PDB file of C-alpha atoms in Angstrom:
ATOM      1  CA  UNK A 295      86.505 120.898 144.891  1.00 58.00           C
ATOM      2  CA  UNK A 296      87.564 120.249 148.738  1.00 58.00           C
ATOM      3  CA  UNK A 297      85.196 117.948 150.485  1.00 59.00           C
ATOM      4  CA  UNK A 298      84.725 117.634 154.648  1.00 62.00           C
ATOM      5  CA  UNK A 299      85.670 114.850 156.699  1.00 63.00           C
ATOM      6  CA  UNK A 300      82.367 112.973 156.551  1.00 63.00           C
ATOM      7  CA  UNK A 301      81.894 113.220 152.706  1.00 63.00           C
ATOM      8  CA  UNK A 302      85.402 111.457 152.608  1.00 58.00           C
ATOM      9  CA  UNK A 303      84.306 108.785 154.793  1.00 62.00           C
ATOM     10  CA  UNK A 304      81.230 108.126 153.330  1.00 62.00           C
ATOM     11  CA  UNK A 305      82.677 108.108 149.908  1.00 61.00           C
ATOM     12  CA  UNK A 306      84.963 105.260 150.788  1.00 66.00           C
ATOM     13  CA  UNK A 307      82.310 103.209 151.842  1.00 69.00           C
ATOM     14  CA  UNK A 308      80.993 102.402 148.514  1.00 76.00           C
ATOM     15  CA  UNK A 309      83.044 102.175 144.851  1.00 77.00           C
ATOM     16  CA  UNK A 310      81.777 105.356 142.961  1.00 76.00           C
ATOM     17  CA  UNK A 311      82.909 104.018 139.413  1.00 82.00           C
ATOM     18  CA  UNK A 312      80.139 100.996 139.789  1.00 88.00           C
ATOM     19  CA  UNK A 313      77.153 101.173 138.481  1.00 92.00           C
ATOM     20  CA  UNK A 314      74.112  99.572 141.065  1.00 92.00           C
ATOM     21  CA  UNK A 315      71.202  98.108 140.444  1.00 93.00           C
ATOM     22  CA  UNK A 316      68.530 100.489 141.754  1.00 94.00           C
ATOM     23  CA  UNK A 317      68.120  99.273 145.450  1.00 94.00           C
ATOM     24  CA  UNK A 318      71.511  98.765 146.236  1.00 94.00           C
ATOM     25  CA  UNK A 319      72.612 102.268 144.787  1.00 94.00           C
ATOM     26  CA  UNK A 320      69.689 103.217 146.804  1.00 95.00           C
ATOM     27  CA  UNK A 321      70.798 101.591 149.938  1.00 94.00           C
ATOM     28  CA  UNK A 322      74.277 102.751 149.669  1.00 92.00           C
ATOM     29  CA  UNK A 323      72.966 106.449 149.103  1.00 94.00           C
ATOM     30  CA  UNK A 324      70.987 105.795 152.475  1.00 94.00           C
ATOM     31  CA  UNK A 325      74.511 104.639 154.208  1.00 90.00           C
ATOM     32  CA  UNK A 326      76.442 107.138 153.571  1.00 89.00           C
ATOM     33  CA  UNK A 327      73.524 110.152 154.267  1.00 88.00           C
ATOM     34  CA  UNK A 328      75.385 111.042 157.933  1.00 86.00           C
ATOM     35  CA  UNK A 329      74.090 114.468 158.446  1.00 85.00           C
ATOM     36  CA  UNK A 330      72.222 115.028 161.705  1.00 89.00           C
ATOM     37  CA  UNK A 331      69.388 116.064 159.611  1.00 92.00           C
ATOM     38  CA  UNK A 332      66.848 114.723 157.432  1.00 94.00           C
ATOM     39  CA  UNK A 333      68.733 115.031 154.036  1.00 94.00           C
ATOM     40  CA  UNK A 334      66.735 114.632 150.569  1.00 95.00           C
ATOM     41  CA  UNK A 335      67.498 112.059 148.232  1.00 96.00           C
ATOM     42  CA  UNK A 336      68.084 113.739 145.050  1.00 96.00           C
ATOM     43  CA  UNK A 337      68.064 111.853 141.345  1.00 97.00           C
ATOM     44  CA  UNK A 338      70.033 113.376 138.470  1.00 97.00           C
ATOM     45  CA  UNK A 339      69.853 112.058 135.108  1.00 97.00           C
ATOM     46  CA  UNK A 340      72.521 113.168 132.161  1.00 96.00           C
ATOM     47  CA  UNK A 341      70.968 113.087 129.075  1.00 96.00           C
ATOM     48  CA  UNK A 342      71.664 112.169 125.354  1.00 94.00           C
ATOM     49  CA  UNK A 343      69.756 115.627 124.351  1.00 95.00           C
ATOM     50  CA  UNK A 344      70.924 119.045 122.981  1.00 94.00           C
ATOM     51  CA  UNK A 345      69.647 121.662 125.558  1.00 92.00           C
ATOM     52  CA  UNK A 346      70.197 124.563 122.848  1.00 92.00           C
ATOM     53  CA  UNK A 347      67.241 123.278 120.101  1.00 93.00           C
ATOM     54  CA  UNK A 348      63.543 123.966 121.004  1.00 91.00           C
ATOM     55  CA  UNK A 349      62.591 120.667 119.863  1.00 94.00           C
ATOM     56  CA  UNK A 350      65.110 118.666 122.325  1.00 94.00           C
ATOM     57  CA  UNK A 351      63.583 120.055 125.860  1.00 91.00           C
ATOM     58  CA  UNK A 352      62.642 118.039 128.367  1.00 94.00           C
ATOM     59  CA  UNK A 353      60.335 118.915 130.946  1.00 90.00           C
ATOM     60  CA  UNK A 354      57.630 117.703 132.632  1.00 91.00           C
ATOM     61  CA  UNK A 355      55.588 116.841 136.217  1.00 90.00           C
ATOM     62  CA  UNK A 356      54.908 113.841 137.955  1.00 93.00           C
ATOM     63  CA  UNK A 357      53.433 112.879 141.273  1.00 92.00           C
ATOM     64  CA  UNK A 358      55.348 110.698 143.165  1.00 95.00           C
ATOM     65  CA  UNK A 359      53.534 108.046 144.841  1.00 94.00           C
ATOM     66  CA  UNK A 360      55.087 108.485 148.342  1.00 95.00           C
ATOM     67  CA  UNK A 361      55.351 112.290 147.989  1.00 92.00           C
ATOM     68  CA  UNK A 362      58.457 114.321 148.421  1.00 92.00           C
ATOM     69  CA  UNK A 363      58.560 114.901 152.086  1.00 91.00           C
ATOM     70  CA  UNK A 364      58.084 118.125 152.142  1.00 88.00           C
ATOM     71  CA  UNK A 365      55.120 120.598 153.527  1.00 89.00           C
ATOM     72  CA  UNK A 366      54.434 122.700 150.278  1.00 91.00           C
ATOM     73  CA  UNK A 367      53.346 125.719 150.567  1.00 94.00           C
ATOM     74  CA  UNK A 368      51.071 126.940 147.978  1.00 96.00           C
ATOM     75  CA  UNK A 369      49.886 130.009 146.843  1.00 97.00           C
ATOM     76  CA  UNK A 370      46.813 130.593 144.314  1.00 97.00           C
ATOM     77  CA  UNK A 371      46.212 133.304 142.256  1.00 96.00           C
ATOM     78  CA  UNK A 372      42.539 133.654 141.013  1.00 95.00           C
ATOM     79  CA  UNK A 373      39.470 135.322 141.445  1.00 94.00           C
ATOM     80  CA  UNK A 374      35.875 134.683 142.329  1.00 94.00           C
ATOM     81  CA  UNK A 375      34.601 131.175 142.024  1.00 95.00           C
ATOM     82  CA  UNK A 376      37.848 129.500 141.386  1.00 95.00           C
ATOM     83  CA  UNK A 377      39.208 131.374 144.235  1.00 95.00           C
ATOM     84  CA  UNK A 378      36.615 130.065 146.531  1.00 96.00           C
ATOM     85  CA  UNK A 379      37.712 126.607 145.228  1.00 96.00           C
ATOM     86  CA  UNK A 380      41.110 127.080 146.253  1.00 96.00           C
ATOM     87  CA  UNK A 381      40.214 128.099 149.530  1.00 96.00           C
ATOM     88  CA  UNK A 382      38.379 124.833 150.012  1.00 96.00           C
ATOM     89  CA  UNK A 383      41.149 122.633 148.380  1.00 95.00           C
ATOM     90  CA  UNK A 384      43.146 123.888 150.681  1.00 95.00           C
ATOM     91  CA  UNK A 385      45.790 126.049 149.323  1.00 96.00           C
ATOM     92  CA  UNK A 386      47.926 128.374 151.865  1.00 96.00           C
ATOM     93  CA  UNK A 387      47.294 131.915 150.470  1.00 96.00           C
ATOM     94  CA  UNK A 388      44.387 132.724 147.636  1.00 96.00           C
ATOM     95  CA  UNK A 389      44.254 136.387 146.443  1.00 95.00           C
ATOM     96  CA  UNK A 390      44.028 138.095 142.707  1.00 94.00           C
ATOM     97  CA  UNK A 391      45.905 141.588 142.535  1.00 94.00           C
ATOM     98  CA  UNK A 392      46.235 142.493 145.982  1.00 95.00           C
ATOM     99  CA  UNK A 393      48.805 139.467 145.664  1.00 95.00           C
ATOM    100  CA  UNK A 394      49.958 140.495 142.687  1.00 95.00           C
ATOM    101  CA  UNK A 395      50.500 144.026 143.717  1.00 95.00           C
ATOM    102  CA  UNK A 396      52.627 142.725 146.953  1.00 95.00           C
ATOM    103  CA  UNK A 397      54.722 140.265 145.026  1.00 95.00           C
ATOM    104  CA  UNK A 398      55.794 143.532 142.685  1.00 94.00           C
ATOM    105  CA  UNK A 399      56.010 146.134 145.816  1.00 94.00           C
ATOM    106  CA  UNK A 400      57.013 143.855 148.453  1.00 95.00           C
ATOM    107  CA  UNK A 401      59.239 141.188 146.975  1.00 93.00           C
ATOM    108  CA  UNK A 402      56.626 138.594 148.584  1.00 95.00           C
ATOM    109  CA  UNK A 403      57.998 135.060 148.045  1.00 95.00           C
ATOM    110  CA  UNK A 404      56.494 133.264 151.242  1.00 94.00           C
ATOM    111  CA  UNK A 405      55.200 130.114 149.074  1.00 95.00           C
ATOM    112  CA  UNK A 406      56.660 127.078 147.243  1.00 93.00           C
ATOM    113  CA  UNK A 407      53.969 127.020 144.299  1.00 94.00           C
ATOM    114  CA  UNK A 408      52.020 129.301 142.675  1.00 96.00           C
ATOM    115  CA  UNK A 409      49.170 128.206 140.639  1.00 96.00           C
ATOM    116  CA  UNK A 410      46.679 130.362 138.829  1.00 96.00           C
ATOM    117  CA  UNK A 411      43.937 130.231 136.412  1.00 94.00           C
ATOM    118  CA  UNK A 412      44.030 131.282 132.862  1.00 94.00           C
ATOM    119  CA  UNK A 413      42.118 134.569 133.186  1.00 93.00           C
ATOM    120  CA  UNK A 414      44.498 136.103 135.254  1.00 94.00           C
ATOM    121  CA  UNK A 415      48.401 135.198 133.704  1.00 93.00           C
ATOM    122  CA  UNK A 416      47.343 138.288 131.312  1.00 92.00           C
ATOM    123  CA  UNK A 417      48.502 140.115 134.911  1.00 93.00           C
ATOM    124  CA  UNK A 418      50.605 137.565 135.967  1.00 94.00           C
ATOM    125  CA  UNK A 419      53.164 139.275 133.365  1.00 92.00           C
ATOM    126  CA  UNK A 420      53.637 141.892 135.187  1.00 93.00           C
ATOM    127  CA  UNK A 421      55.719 139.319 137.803  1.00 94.00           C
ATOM    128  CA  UNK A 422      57.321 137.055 135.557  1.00 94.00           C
ATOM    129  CA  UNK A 423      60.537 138.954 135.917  1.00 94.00           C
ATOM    130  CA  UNK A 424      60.209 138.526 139.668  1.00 95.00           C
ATOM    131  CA  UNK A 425      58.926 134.706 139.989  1.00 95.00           C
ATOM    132  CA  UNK A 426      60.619 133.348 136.802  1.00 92.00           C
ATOM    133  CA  UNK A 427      63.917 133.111 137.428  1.00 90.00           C
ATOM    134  CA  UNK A 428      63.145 131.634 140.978  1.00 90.00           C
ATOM    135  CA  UNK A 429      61.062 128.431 139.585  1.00 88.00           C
ATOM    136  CA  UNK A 430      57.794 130.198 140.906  1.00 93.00           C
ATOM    137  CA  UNK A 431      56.590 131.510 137.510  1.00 94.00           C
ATOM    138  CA  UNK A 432      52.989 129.491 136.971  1.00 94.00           C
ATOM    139  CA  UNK A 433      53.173 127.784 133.299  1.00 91.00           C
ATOM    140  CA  UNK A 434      50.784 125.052 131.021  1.00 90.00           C
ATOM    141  CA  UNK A 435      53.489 122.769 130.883  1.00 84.00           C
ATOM    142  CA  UNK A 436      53.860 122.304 134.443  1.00 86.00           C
ATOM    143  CA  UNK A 437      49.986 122.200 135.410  1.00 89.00           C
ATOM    144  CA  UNK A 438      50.364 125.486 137.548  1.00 94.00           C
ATOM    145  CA  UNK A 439      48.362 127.167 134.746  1.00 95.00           C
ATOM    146  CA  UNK A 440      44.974 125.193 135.136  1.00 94.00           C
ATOM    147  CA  UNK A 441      40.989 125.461 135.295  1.00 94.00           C
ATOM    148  CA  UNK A 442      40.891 122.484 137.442  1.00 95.00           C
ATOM    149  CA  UNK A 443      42.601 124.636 140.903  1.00 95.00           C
ATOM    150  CA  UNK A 444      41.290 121.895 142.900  1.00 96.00           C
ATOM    151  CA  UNK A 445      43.061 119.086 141.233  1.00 94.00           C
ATOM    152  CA  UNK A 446      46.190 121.358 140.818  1.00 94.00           C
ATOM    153  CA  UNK A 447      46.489 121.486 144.995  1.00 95.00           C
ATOM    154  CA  UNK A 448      45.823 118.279 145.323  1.00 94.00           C
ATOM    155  CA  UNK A 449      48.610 116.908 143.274  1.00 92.00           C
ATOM    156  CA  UNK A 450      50.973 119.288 144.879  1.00 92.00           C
ATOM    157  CA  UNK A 451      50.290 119.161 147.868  1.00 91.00           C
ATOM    158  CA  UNK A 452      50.523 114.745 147.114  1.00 89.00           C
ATOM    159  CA  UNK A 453      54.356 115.374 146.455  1.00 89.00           C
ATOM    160  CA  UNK A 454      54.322 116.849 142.501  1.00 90.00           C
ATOM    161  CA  UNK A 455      57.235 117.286 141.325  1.00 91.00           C
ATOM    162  CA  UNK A 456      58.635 118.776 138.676  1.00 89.00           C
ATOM    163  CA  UNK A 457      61.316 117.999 136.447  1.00 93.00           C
ATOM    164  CA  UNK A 458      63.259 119.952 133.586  1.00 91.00           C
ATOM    165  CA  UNK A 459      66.520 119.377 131.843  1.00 93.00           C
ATOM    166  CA  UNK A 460      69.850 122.361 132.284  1.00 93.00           C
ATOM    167  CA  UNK A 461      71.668 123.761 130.244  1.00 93.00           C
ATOM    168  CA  UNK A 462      74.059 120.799 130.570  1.00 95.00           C
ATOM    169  CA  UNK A 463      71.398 118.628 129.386  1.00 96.00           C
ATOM    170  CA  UNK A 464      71.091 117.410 133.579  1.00 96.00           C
ATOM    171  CA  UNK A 465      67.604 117.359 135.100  1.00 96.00           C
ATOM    172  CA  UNK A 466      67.917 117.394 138.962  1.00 96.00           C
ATOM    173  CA  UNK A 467      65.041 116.422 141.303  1.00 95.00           C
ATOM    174  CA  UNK A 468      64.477 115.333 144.508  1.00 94.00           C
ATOM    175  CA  UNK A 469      62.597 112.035 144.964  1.00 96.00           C
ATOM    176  CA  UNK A 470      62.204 112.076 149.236  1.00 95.00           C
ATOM    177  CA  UNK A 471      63.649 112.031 152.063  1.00 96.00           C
ATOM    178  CA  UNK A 472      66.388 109.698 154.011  1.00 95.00           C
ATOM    179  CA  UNK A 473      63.833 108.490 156.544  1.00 96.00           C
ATOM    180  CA  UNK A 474      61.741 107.463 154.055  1.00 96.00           C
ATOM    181  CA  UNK A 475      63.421 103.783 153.238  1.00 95.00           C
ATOM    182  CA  UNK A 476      64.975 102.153 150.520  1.00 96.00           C
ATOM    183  CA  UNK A 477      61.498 100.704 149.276  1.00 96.00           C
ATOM    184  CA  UNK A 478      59.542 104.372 149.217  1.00 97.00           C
ATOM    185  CA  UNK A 479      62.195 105.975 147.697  1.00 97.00           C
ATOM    186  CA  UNK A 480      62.813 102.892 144.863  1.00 96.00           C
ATOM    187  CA  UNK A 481      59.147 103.682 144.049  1.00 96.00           C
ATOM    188  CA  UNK A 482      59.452 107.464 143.545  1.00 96.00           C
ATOM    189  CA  UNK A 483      62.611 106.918 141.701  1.00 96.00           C
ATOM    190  CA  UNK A 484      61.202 104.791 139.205  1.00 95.00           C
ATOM    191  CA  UNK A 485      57.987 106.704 139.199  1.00 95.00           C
ATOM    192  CA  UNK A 486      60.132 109.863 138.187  1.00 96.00           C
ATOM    193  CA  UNK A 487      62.374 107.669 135.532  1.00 96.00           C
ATOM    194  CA  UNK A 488      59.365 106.098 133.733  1.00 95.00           C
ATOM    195  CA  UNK A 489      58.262 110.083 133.461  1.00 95.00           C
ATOM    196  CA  UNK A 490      61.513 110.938 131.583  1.00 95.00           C
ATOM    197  CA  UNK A 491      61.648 108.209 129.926  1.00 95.00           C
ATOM    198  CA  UNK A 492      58.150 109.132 128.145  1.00 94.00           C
ATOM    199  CA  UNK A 493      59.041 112.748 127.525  1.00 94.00           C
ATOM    200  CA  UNK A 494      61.682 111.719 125.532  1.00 94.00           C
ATOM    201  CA  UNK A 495      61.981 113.896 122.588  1.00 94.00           C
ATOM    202  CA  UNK A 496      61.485 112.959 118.998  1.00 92.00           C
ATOM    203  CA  UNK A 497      64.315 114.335 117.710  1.00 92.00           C
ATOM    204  CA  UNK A 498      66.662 113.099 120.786  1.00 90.00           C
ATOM    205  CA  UNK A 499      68.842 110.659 118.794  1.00 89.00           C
ATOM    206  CA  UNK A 500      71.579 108.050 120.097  1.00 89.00           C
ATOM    207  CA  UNK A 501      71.295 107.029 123.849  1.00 92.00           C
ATOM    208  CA  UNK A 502      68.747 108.960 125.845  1.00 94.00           C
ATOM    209  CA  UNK A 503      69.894 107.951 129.474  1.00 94.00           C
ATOM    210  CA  UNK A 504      73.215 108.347 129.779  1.00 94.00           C
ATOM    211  CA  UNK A 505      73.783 108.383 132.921  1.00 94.00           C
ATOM    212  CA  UNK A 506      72.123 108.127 136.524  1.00 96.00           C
ATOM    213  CA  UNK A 507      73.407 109.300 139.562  1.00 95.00           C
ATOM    214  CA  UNK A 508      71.573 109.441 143.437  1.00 95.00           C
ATOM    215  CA  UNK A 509      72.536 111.105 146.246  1.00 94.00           C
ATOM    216  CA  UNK A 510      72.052 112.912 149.552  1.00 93.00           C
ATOM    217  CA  UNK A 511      72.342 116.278 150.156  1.00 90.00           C
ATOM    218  CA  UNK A 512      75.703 116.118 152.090  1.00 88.00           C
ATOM    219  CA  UNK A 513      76.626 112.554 150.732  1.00 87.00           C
ATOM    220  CA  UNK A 514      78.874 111.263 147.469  1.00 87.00           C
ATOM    221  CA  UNK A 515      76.584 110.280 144.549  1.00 90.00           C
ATOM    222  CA  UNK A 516      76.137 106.864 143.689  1.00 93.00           C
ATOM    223  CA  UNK A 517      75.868 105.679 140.302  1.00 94.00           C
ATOM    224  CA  UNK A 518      72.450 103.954 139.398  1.00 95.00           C
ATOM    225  CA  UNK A 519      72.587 101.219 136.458  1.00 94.00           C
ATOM    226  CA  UNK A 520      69.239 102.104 134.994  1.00 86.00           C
ATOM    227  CA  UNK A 521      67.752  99.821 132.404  1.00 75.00           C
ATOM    228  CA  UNK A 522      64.831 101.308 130.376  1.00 66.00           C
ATOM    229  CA  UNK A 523      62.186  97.949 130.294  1.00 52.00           C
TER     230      UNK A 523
END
């Protein structure tokens, strides 16, 4: 892979075979983020877990304490009193089949999240094919499939993320953004480690973390020496 100018420079500015403790690796990610925009600080964990067996996944949610940095823009599908809720909790677009009917016929993807209640992912089906493989597909496991709407909103709209391992046994997620600091984005970091940490499988054997890596989006990654406590 050919890299540009900057991502050269920046690269030689800190030794990518060393292993930082957390705030450094942080504060050399921050160093070498040069782009003229407001890059996000992504995390991306390798770990000791076999992708291929059901009982080795690892996925999950967590809210990040200083958000993600990022307006979210969230759509809710449900009807009647829980869509009067959502309307109040202040999601972007509420709407049952009508919505339904224009992501099928229209291809309408103008949201971030979709959350929905329980009564209506019977029709939800009929979109999987269309949201799914773009991340947008509503599911248990990731709280988008909820009675509480309210509390669903809330904790997106607070910077949820969520986080799920590749096929390379990788989970990638963003954790903020460069003009957030060194100490905000320490926080999230951990905030999103201690998560994985805890979903560790039971059948996961050998070392979990293997490795850590942060980074901007036009900057080097820097290797994190993360210690589980």
């Amino acid at each position: 892979m050919k890299h540009g100018k900057k991502y050269m420079a920046s690269a030689k500015e800190v030794d990518l075979t060393v292993a930082y403790d957390t705030a450094e690796a942080v504060n050399n990610v921050l160093s070498t983020a040069k782009a003229k925009f407001d890059e996000t600080i992504e995390l991306h964990v390798r770990l000791g877990v076999d992708p291929r067996q059901a009982d080795q996944q690892v996925r999950g949610t967590v809210v990040l304490p200083n958000g993600t940095g990022k307006t979210v823009k969230v759509l809710v599908i449900a009807k009647g009193d829980k869509a009067d809720i959502a309307t109040k909790a202040g999601a972007d677009i509420v709407g049952a089949e009508e919505i339904i009917a224009k992501i099928m016929n229209e291809n309408f993807l103008d949201f971030d999240v979709c959350i929905t209640s329980p009564d209506m992912m019977g029709q939800m089906g009929r979109v999987a094919r269309i949201l799914g493989p773009r991340g947008l597909m509503p599911s248990p496991k990731s709280g988008t499939v909820t009675t509480d709407i309210a509390k669903a909103i809330a904790d997106t709209k607070a910077g949820k993320v969520e986080y799920r391992v590749d096929k390379t046994a990788i989970i990638h997620c963003p954790i903020g953004k460069k003009s957030f600091g060194t100490e905000k984005l320490v926080e999230n970091l951990n905030a999103l480690m201690e998560a994985i940490v805890r979903a560790k499988p039971a059948a996961a054997k050998g070392t979990y973390i293997k490795s850590v890596y942060c980074a901007s989006t036009m900057g080097p990654g820097v290797k994190v020496n993360y210690k589980i406590n």
